[in-house]
GROMACS .gro file of C-alpha atoms in nm:
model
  249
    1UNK     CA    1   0.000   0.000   0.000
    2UNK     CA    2   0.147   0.372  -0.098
    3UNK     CA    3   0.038   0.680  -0.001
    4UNK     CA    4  -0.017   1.005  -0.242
    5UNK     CA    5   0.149   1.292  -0.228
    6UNK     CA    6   0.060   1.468  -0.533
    7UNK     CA    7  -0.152   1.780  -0.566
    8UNK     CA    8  -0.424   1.560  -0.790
    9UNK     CA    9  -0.652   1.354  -0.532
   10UNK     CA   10  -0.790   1.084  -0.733
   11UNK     CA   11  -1.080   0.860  -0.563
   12UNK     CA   12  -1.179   0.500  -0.739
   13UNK     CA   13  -1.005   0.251  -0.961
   14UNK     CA   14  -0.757   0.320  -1.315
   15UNK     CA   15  -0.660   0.023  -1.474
   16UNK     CA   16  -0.509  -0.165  -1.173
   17UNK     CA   17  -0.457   0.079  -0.904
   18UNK     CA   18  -0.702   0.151  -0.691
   19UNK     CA   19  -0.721   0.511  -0.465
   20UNK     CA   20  -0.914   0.564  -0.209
   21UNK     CA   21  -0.946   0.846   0.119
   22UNK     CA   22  -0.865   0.691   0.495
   23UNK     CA   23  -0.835   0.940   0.788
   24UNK     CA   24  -0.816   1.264   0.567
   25UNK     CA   25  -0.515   1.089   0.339
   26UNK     CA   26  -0.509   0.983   0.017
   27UNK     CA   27  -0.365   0.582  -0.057
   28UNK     CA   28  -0.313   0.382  -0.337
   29UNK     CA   29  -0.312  -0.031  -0.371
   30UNK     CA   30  -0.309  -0.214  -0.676
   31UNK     CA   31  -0.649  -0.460  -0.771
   32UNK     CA   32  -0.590  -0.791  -0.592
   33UNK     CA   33  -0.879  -1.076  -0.483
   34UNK     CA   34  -0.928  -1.434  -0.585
   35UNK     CA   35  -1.053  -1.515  -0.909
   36UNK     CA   36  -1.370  -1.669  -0.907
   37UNK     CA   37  -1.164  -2.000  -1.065
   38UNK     CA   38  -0.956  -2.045  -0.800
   39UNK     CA   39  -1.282  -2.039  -0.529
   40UNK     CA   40  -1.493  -2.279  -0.749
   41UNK     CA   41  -1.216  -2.551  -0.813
   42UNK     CA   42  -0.917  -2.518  -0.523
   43UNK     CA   43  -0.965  -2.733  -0.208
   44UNK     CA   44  -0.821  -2.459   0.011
   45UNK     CA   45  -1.166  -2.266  -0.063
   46UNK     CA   46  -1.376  -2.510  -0.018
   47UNK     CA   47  -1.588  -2.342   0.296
   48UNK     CA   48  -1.588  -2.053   0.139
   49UNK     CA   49  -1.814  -2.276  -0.194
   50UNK     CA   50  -1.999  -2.397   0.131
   51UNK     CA   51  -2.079  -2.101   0.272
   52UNK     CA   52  -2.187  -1.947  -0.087
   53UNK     CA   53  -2.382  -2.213  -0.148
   54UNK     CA   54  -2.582  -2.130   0.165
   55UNK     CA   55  -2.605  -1.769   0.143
   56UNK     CA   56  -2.754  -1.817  -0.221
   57UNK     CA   57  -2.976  -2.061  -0.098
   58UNK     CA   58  -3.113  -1.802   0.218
   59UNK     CA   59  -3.178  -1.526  -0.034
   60UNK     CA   60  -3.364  -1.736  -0.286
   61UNK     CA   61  -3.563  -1.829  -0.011
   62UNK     CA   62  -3.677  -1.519   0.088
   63UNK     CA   63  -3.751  -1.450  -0.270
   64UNK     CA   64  -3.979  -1.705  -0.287
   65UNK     CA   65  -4.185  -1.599   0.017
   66UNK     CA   66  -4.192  -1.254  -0.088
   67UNK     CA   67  -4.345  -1.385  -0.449
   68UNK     CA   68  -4.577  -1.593  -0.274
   69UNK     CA   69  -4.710  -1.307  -0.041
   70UNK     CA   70  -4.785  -1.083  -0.365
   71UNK     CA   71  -4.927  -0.767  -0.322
   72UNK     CA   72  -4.945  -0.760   0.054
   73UNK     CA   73  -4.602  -0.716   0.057
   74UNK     CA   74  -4.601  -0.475  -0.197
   75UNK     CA   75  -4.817  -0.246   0.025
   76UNK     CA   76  -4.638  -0.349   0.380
   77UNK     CA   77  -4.252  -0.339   0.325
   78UNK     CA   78  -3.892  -0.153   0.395
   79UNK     CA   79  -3.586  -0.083   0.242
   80UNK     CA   80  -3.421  -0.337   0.379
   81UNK     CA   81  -3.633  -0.638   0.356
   82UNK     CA   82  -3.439  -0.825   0.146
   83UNK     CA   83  -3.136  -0.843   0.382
   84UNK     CA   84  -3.377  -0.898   0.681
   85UNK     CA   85  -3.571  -1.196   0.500
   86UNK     CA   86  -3.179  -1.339   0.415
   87UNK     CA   87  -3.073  -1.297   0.756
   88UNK     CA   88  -3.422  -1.476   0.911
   89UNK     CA   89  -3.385  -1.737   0.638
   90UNK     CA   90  -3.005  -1.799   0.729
   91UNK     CA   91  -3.090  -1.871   1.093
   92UNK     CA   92  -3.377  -2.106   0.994
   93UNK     CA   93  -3.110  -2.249   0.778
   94UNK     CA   94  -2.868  -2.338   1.070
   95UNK     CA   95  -3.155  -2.540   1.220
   96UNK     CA   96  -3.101  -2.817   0.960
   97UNK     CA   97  -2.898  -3.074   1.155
   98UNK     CA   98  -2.952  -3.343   0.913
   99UNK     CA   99  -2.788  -3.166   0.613
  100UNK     CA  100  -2.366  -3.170   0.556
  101UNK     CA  101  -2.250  -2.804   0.555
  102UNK     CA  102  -2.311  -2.659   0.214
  103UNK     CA  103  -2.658  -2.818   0.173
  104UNK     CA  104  -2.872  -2.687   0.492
  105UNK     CA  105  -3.154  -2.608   0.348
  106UNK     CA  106  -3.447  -2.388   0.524
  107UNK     CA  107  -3.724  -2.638   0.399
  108UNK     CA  108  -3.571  -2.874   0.654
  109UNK     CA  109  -3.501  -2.615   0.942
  110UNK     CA  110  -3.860  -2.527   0.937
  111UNK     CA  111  -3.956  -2.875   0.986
  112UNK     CA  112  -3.823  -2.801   1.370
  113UNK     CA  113  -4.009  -2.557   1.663
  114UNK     CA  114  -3.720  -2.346   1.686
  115UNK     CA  115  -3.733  -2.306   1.286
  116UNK     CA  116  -4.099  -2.206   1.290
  117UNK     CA  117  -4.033  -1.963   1.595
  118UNK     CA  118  -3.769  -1.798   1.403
  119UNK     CA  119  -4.050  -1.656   1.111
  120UNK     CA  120  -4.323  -1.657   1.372
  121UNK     CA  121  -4.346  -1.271   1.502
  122UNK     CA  122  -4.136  -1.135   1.145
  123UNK     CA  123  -4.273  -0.762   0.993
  124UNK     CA  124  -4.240  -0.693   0.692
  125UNK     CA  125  -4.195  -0.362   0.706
  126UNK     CA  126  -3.958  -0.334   0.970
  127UNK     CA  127  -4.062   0.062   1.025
  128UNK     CA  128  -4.418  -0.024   1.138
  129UNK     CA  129  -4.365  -0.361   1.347
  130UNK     CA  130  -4.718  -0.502   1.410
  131UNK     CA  131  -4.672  -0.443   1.792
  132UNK     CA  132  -4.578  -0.100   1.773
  133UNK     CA  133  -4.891   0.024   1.575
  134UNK     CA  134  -5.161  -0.241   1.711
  135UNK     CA  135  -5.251  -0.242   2.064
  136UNK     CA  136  -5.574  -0.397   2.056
  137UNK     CA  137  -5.685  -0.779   2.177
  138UNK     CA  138  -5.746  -1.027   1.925
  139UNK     CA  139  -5.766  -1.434   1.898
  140UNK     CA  140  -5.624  -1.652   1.605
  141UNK     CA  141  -5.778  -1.948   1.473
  142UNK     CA  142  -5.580  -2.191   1.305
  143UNK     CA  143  -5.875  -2.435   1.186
  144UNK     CA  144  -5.983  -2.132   1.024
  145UNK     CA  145  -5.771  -1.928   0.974
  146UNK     CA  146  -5.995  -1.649   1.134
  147UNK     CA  147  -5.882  -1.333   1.316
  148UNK     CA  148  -6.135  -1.170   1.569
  149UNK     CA  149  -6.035  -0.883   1.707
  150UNK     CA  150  -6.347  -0.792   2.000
  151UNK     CA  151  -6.412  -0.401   2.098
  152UNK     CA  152  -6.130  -0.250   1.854
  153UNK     CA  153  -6.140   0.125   1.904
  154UNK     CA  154  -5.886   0.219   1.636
  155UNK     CA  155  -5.844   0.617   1.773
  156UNK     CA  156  -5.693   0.459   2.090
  157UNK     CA  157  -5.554   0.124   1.915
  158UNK     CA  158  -5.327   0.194   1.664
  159UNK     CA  159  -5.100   0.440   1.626
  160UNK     CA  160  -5.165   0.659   1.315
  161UNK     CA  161  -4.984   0.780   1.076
  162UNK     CA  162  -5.078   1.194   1.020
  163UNK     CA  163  -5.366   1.226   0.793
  164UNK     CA  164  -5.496   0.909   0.814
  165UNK     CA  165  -5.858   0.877   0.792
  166UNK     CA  166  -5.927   0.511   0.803
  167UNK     CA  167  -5.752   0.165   0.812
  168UNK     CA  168  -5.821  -0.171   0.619
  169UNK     CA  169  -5.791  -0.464   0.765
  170UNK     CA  170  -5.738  -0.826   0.672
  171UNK     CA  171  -5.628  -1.152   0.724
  172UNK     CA  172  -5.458  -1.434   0.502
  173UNK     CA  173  -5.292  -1.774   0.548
  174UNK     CA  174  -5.038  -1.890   0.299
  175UNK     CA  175  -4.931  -2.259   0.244
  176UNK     CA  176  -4.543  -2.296   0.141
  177UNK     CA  177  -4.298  -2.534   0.040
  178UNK     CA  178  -3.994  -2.407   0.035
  179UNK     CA  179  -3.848  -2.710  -0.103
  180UNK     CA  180  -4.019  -2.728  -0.433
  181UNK     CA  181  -4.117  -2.323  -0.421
  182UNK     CA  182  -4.532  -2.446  -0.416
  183UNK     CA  183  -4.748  -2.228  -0.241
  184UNK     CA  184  -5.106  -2.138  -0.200
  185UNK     CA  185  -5.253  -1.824  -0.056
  186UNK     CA  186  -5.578  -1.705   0.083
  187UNK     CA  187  -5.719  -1.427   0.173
  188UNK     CA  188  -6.001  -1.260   0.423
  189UNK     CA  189  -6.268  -0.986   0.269
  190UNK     CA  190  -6.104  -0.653   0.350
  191UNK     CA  191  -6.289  -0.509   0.685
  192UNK     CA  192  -6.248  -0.087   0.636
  193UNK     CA  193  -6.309   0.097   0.931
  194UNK     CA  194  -6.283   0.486   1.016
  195UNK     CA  195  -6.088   0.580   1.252
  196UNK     CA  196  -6.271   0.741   1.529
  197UNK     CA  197  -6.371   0.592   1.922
  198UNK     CA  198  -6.683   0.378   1.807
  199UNK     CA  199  -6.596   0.025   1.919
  200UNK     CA  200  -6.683  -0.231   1.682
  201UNK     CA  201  -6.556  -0.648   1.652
  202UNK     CA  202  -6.424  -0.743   1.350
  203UNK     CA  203  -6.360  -1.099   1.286
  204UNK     CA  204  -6.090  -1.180   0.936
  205UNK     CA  205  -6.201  -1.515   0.819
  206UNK     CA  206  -6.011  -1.679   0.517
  207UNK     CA  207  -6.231  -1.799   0.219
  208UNK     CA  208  -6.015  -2.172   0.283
  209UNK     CA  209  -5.725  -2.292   0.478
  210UNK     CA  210  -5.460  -2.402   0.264
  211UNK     CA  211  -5.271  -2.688   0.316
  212UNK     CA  212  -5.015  -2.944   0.181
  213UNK     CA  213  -4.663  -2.977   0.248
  214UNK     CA  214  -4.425  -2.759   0.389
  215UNK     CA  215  -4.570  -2.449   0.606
  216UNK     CA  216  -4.842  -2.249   0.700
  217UNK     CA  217  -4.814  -1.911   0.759
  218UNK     CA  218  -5.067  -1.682   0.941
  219UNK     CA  219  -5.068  -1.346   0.830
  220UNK     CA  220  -5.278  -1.025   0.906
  221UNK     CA  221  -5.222  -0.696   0.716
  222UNK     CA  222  -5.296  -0.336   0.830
  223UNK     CA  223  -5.332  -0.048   0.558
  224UNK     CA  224  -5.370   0.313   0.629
  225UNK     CA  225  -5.602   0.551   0.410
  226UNK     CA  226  -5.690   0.944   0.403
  227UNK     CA  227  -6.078   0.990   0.272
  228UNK     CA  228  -6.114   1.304   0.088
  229UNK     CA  229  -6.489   1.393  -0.079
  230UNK     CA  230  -6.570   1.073  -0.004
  231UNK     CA  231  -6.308   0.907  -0.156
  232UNK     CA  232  -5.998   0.692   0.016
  233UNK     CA  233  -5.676   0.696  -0.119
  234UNK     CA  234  -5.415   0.521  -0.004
  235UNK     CA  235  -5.126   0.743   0.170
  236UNK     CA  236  -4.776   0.819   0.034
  237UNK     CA  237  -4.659   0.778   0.323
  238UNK     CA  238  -4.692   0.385   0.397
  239UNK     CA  239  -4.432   0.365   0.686
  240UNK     CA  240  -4.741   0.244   0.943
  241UNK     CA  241  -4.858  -0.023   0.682
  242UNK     CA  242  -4.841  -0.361   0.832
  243UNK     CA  243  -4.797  -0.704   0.732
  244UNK     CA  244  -4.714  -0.984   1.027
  245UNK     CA  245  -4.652  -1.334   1.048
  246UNK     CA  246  -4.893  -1.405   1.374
  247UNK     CA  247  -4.852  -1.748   1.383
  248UNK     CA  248  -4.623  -2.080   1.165
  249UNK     CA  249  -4.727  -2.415   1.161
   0.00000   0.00000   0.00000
């Protein structure tokens, strides 16, 4: 590594020298690394294939759950959800104890409690987690999938994002294989309530329970809207939307 002393401070790479700012200075290194040769064929790398291996597996993983969640992801989701899916996904990876290092696969770590706990309780949209905007009392049904949620006051319940006029709500439970990437998801009718102190019960019930193999996933979604003349629109602003996994089996 050599430092630079000229009057010229050049930042980023020409031909094979690369310069780049540390602690107010400017240094210089010439382009090094392992060629991707080397990594795929040497034994001396051969954790490091392991490891990649893994890693790709994780984030096609979480790929294929956001696919199979469609649109309620769309509407309920961060920045960084694809590095917090990869990161859940790698964890539920680990919990394969069956599979030789390289081949863990998340199919087979959900097959264990600890695997199901890991996605059990994940938001999708990490700025609005479903505890943090819901406060109200509600009871899950797994035979049917159903959501009741009994004297829901939303103007004390939830906390609001600024203009919002109303909030939809809704339920869904999506069957997943993560193995052969099959899925099936159903939904609840949308329940639309204005936010103000009348109490009502609202109870999200699935058209079906799907099932099959791999997992079920129990879902409920939160959407904010701003009615103007009569009509709702959905806000910009859809930091407080909500979309959380209340339940795995």
């Amino acid at each position: 590594m050599a430092k630079s002393n000229g009057i010229i401070k050049i930042e980023g790479t020409v031909e094979d020298l690369t310069f780049y700012k540390k602690d107010g200075r400017t240094f210089v290194r010439r382009k090094g690394g392992i060629s991707k040769e080397r990594i795929e064929s040497e034994d001396n790398f051969v954790r490091t294939r392991e490891n990649n291996s893994e890693f790709g597996h994780s984030g096609s993983s979480g790929k294929v759950l956001r696919l199979a969640l469609g649109s309620l992801v769309f509407k309920a989701k961060d920045s960084q959800l694809s590095s917090r899916l990869l990161g859940m996904m790698s964890r539920v990876k680990n919990l394969d104890t069956v599979s030789a290092r390289g081949k863990r696969k998340v199919s087979i770590g959900l097959t264990s409690t600890e695997g199901k706990l890991a996605l059990k309780g994940f938001d999708f949209n990490g700025n609005a987690p479903f505890k943090s905007v819901f406060y109200a009392s509600y009871d899950l049904d797994t035979t049917t999938g159903s959501v009741s949620i009994v004297d829901f006051v939303p103007a004390e319940q939830l906390q609001l994002p600024q203009g919002a006029t109303h909030v939809s709500l809704q339920s869904a439970v999506l069957a997943i294989d993560f193995e052969t990437e099959v899925s099936e998801l159903r939904y609840s009718p949308v329940v639309n309530v204005p936010i103000n102190l009348t109490a009502s019960s609202p109870t999200l019930t699935p058209t079906s329970v799907p099932t099959g193999t791999g997992v079920q996933l129990f879902l409920i979604s939160l959407t904010f809207y701003q009615e103007i003349n009569g009509v709702q629109y959905s806000l910009k602003n859809e930091s407080f939307n909500v979309l959380h996994v209340l339940e795995v089996l």
